[in-house]
mmCIF file of C-alpha atoms in Angstrom:
data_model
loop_
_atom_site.group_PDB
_atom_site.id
_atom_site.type_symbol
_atom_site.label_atom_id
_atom_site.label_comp_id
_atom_site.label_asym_id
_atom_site.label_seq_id
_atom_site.Cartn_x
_atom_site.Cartn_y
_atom_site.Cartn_z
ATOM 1 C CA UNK A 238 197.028 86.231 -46.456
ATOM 2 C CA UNK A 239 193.443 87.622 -46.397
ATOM 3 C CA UNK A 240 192.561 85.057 -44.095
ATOM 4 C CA UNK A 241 195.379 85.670 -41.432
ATOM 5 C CA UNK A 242 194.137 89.216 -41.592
ATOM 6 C CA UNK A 243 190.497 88.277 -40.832
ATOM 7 C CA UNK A 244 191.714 86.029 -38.106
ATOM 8 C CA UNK A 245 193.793 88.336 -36.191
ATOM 9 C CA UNK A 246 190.717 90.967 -35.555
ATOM 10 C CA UNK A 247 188.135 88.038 -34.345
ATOM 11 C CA UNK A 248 191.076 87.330 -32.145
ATOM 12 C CA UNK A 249 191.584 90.504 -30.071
ATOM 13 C CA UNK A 250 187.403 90.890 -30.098
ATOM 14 C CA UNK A 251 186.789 87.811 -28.571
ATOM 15 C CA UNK A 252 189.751 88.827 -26.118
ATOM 16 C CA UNK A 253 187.657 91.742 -25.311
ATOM 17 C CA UNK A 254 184.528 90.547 -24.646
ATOM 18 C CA UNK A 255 185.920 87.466 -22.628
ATOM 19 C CA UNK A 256 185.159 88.175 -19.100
ATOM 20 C CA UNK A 257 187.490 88.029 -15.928
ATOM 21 C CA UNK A 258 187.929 84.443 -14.934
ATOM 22 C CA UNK A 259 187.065 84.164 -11.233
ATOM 23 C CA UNK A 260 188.063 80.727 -10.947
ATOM 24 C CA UNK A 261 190.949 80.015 -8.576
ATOM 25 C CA UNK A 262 194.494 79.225 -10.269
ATOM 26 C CA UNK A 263 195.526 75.961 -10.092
ATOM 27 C CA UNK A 264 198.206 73.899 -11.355
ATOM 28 C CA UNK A 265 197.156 70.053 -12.406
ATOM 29 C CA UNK A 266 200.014 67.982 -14.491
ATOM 30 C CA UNK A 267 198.740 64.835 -16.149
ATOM 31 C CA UNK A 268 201.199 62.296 -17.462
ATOM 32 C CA UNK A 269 200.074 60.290 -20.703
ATOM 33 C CA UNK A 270 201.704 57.669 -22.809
ATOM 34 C CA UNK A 271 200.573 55.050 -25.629
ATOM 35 C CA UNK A 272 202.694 51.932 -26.327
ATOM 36 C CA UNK A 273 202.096 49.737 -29.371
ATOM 37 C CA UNK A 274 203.924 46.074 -29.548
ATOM 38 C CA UNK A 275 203.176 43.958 -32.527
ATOM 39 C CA UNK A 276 204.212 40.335 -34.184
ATOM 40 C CA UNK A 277 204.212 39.997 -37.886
ATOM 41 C CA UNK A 278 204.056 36.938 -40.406
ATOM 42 C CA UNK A 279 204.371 38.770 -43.680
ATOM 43 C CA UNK A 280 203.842 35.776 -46.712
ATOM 44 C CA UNK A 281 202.298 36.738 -50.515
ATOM 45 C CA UNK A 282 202.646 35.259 -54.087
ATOM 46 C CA UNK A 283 205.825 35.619 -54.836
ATOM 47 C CA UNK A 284 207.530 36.430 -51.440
ATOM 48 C CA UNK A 285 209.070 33.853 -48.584
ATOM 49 C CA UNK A 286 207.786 34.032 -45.391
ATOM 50 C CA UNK A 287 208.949 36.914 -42.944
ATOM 51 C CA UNK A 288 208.850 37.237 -39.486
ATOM 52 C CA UNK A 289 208.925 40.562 -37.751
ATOM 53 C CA UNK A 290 209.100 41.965 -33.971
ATOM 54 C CA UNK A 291 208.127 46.010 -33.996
ATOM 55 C CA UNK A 292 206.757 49.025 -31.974
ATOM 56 C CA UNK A 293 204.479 50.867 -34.268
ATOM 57 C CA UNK A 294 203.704 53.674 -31.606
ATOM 58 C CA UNK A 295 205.720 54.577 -28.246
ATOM 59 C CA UNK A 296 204.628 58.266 -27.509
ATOM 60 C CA UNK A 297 204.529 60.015 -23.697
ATOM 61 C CA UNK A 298 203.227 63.633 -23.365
ATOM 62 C CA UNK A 299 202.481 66.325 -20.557
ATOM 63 C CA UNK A 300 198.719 67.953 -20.441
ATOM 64 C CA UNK A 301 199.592 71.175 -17.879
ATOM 65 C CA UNK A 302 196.444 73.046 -16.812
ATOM 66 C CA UNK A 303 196.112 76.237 -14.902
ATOM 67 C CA UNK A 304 192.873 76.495 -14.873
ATOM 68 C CA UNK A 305 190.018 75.779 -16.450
ATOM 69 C CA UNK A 306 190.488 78.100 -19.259
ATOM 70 C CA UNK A 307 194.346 77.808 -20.043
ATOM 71 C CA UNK A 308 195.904 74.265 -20.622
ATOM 72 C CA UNK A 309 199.047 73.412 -22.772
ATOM 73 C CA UNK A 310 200.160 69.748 -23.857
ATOM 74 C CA UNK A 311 203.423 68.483 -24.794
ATOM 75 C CA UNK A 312 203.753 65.151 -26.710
ATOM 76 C CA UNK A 313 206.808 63.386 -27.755
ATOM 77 C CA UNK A 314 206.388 59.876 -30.562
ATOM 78 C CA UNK A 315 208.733 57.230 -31.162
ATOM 79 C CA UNK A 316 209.025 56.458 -35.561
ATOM 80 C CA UNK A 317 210.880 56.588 -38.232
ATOM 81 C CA UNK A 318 211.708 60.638 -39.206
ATOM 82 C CA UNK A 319 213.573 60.106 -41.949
ATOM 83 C CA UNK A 320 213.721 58.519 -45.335
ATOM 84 C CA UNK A 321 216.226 56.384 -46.865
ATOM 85 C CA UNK A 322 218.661 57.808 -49.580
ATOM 86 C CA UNK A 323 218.124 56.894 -53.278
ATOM 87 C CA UNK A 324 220.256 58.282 -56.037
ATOM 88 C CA UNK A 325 220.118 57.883 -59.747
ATOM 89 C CA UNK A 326 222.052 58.592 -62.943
ATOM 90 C CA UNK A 327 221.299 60.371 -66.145
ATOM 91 C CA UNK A 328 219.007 57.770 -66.999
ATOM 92 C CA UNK A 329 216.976 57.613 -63.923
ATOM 93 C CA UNK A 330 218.391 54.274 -63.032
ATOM 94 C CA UNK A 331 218.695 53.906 -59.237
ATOM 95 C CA UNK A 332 222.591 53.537 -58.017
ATOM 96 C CA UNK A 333 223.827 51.120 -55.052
ATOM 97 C CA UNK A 334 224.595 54.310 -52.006
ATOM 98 C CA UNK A 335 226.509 53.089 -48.761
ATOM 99 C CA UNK A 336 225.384 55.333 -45.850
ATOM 100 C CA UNK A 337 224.832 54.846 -42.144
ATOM 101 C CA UNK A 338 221.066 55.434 -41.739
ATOM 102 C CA UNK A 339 220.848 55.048 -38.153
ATOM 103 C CA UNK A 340 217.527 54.349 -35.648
ATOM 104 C CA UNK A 341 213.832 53.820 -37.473
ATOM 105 C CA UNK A 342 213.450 54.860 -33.697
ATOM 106 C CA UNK A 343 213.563 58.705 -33.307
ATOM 107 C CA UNK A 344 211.833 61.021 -31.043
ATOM 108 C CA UNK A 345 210.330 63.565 -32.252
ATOM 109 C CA UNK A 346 207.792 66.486 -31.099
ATOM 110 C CA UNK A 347 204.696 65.276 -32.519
ATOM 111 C CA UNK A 348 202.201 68.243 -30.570
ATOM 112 C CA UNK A 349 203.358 70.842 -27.961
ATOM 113 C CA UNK A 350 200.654 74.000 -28.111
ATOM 114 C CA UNK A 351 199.172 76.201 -25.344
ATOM 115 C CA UNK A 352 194.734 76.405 -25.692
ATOM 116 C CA UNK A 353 193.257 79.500 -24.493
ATOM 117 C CA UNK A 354 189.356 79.544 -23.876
ATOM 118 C CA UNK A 355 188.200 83.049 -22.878
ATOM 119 C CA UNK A 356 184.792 81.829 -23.432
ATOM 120 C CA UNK A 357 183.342 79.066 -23.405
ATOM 121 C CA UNK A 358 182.282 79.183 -27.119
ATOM 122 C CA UNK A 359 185.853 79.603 -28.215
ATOM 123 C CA UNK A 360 189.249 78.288 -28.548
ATOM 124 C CA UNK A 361 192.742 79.966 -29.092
ATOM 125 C CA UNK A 362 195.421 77.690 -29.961
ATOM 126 C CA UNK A 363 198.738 78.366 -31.003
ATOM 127 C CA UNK A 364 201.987 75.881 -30.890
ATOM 128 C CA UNK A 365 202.762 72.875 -32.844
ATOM 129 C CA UNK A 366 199.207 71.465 -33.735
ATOM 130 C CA UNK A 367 197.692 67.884 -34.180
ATOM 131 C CA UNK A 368 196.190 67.849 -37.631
ATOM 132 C CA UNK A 369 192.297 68.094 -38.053
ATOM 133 C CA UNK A 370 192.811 66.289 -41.766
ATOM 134 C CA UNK A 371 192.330 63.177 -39.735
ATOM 135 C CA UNK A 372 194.034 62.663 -36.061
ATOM 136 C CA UNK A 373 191.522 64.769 -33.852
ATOM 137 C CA UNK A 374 188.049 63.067 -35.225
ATOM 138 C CA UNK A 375 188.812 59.786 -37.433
ATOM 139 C CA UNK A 376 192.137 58.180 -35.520
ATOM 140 C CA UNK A 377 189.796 58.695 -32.319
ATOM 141 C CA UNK A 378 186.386 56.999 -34.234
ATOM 142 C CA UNK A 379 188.460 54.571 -35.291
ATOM 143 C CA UNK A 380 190.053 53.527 -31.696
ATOM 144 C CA UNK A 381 192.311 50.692 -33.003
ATOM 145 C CA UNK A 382 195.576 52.561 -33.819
ATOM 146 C CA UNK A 383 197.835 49.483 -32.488
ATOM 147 C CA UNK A 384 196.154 47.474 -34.898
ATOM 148 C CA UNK A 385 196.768 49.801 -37.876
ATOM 149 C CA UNK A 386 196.546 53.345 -38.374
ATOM 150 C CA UNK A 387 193.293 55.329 -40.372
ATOM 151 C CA UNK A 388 194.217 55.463 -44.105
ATOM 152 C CA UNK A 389 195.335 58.730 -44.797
ATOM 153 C CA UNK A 390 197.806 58.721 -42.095
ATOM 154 C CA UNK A 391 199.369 54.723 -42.975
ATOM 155 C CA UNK A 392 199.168 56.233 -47.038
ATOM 156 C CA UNK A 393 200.709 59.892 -45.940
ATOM 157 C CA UNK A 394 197.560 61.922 -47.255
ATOM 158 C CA UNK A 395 198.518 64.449 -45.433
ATOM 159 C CA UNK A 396 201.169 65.717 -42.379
ATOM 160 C CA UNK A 397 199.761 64.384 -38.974
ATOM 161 C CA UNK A 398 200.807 67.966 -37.165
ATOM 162 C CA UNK A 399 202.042 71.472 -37.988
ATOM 163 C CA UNK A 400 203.035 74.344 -36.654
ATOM 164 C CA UNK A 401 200.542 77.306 -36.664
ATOM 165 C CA UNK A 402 197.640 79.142 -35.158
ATOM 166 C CA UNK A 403 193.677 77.653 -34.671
ATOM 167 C CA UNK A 404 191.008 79.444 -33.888
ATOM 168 C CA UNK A 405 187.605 77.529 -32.995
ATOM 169 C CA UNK A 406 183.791 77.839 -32.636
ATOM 170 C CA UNK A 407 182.918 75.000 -30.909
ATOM 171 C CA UNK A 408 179.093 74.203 -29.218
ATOM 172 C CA UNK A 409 177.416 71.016 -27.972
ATOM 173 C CA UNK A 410 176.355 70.058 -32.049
ATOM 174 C CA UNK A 411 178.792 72.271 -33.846
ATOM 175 C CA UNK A 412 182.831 73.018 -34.074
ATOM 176 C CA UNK A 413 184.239 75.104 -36.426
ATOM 177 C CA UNK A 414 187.472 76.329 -37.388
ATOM 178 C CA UNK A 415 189.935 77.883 -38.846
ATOM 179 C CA UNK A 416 193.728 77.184 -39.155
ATOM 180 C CA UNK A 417 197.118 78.695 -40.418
ATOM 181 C CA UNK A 418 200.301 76.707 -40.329
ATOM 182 C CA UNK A 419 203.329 76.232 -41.912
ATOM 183 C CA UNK A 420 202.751 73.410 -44.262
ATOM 184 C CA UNK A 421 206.141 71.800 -43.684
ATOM 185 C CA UNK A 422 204.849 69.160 -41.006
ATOM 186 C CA UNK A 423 206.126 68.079 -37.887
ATOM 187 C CA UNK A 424 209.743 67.507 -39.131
ATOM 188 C CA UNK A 425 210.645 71.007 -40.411
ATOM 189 C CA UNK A 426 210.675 74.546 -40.245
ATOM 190 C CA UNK A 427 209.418 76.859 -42.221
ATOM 191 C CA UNK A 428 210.705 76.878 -45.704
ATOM 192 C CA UNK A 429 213.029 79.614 -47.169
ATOM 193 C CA UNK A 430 209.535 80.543 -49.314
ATOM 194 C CA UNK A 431 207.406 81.609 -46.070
ATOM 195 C CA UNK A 432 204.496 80.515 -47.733
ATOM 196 C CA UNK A 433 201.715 79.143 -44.981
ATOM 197 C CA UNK A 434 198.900 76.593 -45.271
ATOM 198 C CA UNK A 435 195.047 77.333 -44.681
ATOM 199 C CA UNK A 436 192.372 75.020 -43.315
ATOM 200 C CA UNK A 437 188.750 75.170 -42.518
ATOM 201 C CA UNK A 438 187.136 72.511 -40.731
ATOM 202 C CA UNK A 439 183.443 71.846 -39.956
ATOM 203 C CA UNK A 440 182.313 68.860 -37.291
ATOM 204 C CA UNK A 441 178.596 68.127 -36.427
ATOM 205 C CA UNK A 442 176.809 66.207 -34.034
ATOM 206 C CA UNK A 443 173.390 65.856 -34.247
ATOM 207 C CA UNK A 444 173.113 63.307 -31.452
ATOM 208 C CA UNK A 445 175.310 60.998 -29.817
ATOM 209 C CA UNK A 446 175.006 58.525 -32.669
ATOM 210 C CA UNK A 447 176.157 60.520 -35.509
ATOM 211 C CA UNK A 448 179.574 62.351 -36.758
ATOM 212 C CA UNK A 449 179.651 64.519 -39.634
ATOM 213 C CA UNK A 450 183.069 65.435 -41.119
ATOM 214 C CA UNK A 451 184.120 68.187 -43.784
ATOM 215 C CA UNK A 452 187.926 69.335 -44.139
ATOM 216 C CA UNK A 453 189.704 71.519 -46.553
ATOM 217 C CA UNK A 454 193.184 73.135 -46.893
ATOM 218 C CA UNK A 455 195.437 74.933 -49.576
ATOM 219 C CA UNK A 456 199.150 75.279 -49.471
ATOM 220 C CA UNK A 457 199.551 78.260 -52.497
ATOM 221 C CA UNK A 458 202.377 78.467 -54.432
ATOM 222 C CA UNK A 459 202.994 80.827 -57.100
ATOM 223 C CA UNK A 460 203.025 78.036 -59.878
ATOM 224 C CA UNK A 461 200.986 75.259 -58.904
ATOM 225 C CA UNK A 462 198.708 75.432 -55.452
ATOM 226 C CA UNK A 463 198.151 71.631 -53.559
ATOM 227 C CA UNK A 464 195.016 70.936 -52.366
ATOM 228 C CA UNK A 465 193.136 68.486 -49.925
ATOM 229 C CA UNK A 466 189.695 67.757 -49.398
ATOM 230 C CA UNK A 467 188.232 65.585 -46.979
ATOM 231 C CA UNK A 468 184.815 64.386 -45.728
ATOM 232 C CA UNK A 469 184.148 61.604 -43.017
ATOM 233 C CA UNK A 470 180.814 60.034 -41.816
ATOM 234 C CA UNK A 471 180.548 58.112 -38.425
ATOM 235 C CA UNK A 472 178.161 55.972 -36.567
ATOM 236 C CA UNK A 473 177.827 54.333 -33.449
ATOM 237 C CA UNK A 474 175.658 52.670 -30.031
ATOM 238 C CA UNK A 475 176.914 50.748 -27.636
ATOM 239 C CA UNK A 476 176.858 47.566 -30.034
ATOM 240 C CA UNK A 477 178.793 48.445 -32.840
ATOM 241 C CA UNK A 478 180.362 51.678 -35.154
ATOM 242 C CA UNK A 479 180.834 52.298 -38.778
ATOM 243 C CA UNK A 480 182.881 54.973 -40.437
ATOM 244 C CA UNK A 481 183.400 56.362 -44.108
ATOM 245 C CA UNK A 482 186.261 58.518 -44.849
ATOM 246 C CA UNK A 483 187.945 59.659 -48.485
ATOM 247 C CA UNK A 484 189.891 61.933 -49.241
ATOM 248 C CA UNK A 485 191.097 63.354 -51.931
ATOM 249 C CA UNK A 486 194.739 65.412 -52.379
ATOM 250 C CA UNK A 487 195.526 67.427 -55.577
ATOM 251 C CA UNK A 488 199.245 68.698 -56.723
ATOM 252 C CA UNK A 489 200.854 67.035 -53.930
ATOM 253 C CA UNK A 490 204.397 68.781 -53.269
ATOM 254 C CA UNK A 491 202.991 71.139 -55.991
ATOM 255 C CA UNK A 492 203.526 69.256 -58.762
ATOM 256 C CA UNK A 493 200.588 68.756 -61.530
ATOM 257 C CA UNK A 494 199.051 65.806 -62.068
ATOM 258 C CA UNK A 495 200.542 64.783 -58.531
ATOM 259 C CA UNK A 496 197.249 63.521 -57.365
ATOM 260 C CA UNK A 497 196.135 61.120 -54.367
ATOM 261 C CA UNK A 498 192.353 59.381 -53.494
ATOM 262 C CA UNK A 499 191.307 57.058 -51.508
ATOM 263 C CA UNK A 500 188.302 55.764 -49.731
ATOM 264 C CA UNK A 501 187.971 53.438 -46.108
ATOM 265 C CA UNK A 502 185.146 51.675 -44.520
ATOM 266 C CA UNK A 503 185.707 49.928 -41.316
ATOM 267 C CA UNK A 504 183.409 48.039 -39.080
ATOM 268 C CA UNK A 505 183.811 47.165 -35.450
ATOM 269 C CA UNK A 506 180.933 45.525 -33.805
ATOM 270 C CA UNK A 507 181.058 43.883 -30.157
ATOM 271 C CA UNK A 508 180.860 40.389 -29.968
ATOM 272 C CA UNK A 509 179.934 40.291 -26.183
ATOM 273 C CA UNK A 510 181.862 42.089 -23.297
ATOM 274 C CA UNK A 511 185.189 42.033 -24.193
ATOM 275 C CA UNK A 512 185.002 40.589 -27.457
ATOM 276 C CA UNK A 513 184.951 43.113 -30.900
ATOM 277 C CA UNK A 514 185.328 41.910 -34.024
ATOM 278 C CA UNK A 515 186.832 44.497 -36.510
ATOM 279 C CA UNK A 516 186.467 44.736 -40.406
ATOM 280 C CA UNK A 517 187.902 47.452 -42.537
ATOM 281 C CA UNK A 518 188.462 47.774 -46.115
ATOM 282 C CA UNK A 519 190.517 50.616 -48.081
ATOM 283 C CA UNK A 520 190.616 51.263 -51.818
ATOM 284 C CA UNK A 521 193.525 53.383 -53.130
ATOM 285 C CA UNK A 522 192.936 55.165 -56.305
ATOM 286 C CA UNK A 523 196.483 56.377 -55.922
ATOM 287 C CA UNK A 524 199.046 57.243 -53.630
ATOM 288 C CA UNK A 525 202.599 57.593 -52.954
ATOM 289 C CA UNK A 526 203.278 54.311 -52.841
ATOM 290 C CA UNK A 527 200.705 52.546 -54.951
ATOM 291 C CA UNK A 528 198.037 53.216 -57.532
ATOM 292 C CA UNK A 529 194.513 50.984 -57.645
ATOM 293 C CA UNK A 530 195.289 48.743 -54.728
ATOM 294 C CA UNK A 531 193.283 47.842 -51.999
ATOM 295 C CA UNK A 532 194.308 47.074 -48.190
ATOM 296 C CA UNK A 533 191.585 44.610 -46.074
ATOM 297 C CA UNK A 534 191.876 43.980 -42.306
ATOM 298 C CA UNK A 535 189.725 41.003 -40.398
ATOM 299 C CA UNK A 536 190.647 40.561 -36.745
ATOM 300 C CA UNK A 537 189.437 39.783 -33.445
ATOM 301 C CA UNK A 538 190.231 42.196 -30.528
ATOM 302 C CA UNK A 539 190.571 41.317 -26.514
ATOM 303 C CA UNK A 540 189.538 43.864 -23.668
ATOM 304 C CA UNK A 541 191.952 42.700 -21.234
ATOM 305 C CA UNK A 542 191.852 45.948 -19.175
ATOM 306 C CA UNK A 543 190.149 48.975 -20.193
ATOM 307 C CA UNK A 544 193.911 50.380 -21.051
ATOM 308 C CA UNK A 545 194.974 47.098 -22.436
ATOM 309 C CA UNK A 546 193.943 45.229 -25.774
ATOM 310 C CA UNK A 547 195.350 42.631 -28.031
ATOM 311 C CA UNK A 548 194.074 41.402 -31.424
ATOM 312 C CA UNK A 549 194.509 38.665 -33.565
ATOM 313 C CA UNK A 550 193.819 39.890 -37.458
ATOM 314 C CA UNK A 551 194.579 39.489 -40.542
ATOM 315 C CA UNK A 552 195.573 41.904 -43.659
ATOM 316 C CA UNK A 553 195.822 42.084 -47.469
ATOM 317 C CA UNK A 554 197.381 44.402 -49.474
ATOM 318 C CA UNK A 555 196.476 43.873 -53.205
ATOM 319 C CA UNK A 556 198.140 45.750 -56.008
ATOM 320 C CA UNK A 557 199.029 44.728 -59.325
ATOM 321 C CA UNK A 558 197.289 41.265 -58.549
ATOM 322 C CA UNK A 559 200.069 40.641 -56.088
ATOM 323 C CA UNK A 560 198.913 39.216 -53.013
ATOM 324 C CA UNK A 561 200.852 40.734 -49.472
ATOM 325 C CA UNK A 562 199.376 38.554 -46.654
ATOM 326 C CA UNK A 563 200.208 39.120 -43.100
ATOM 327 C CA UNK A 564 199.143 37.598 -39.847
ATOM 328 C CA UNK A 565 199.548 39.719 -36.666
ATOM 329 C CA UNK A 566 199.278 39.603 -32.908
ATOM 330 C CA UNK A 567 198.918 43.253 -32.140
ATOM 331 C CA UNK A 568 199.069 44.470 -28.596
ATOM 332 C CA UNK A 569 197.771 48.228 -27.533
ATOM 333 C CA UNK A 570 198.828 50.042 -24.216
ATOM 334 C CA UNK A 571 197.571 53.284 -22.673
ATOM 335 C CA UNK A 572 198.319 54.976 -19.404
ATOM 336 C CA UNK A 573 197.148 57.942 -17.630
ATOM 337 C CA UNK A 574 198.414 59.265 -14.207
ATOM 338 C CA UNK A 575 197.064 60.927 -12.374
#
């Protein structure tokens, strides 16, 4: 806990020094919500045809601020929050289990967390937090969630938020920080063990062109530590962006030899107004679900309003030289009121 003890005095010394806020009190409530429709022909080498209707996203939130120094945000997603029930016998062969799973479609508290800024170099946040592994810089970079999300969240590289405590340097070039959560994710509380997760996270921008990415965390255990390590790279002009992200997870669940990596390169480069074509390409080393596969996505996407897009791509999963093709129509939806 050394680093929860450094934290907690850079915490009440920045308090200190912040000065009195003169700025009038105010009270501004902004409602937010993302809603992702999509149609799915899923065909491969040794599958039939299947057709699909699904929501991959349906999230609303709250963003409350009092001023211009204290804001909190409450955000609420629509998935799946459960897993489905396998059991085996002695000889690890899976048995037939009748149970009533019920909705894919659960809400859950994906982010609710109050940010403090006593000055303006610094940020205090405390609540359930988005994760800096990849939501806050890559999902953004990457701007084509309804069309599939950034690799380590679709291959479950890491939890996508956490309860805990941030602190932040952050400048015009420069953000930096520093974070202590459970380690559980989103779903759960704190395990009987009380043992806590710790993350340090670097951003730079050198101009408006260029992203530079470095992220690290440790959840200790007594026998066997996990560990992640991330590193993302990210340009763009008003013509086109490219990103770079791998990632590497060790001991996953703290178990040895548990390990995950996996690299993504996507491409999105505008056509004319309007128009963007999109190419991406992961490679999976190994995951949870598969080991030396790759995933490829080709697609066209439509600016029909600034909040409104649709796409027409198409993806490949490859693994074990077994072909999963699937067409989609893909439809993203974003509102903002006031």
């Amino acid at each position: 806990n050394t680093c929860l003890y450094l934290m907690i005095p850079l915490f009440f010394y920045s308090t200190l020094r912040a000065q009195p806020d003169s700025t009038k009190t105010f009270q501004k409530l902004t409602l937010f919500g993302n809603l992702h429709p999509s149609f799915s022909i899923t065909y491969g080498n040794s599958q039939k045809v299947f057709n699909s209707f699904d929501l991959t996203t349906a999230q609303i939130g709250f963003l409350s601020s009092i001023n211009h120094k204290v804001k909190a945000t409450i955000l609420y997603n629509v998935t799946k929050t459960t897993g489905d029930i396998q059991v085996f016998d002695s000889t690890h062969n899976p048995l037939t289990v009748n149970y009533f799973k019920g909705s894919d479609y659960t809400a859950f508290l994906k982010e609710a967390n109050i940010i403090w800024t006593p000055v303006d170099y610094l940020e205090l946040t405390m609540g359930q937090l988005l994760s800096e592994q990849y939501l806050t810089v890559q999902d953004k970079f990457w701007n084509s969630r309804y069309i599939a999300f950034t690799m380590q969240e679709r291959y479950k590289f890491g939890f996508p938020a956490d309860f805990g405590f941030r602190i932040a340097y952050v400048s015009k070039k420069v953000r930096f920080s520093a974070t202590i959560s459970n380690g559980e994710g989103p779903f759960y509380k704190q395990d009987e063990n009380g043992l806590l997760q710790y993350a340090l996270n670097i951003e730079y921008y050198p101009n408006e062109h260029w992203i530079f990415k470095y992220y690290s965390n440790i959840y200790p255990n007594k026998h066997l530590s996990r560990l992640c390590n991330t590193a993302f790279v990210g340009y763009k002009n008003k013509r086109f962006r490219i990103g770079i992200e791998g990632s590497i997870v060790e001991n996953d669940k703290c178990l040895e030899s548990n390990d995950f990596k996996g690299l993504s390169v996507y491409f999105l480069f505008t056509i004319k107004p309007k128009w963007t074509l999109i190419l991406r390409e992961d490679y999976l080393v190994k995951t949870s679900f598969y080991t030396k596969a790759s995933y490829s996505i080709a697609g066209i996407e439509y600016e029909i309003h600034q909040n409104l897009k649709v796409s027409i791509n198409q993806q490949l999963l490859n693994h074990n030289n077994n072909n999963i093709w699937q067409s989609f129509l893909s439809v993203g939806y974003k509102f903002l009121y006031p």
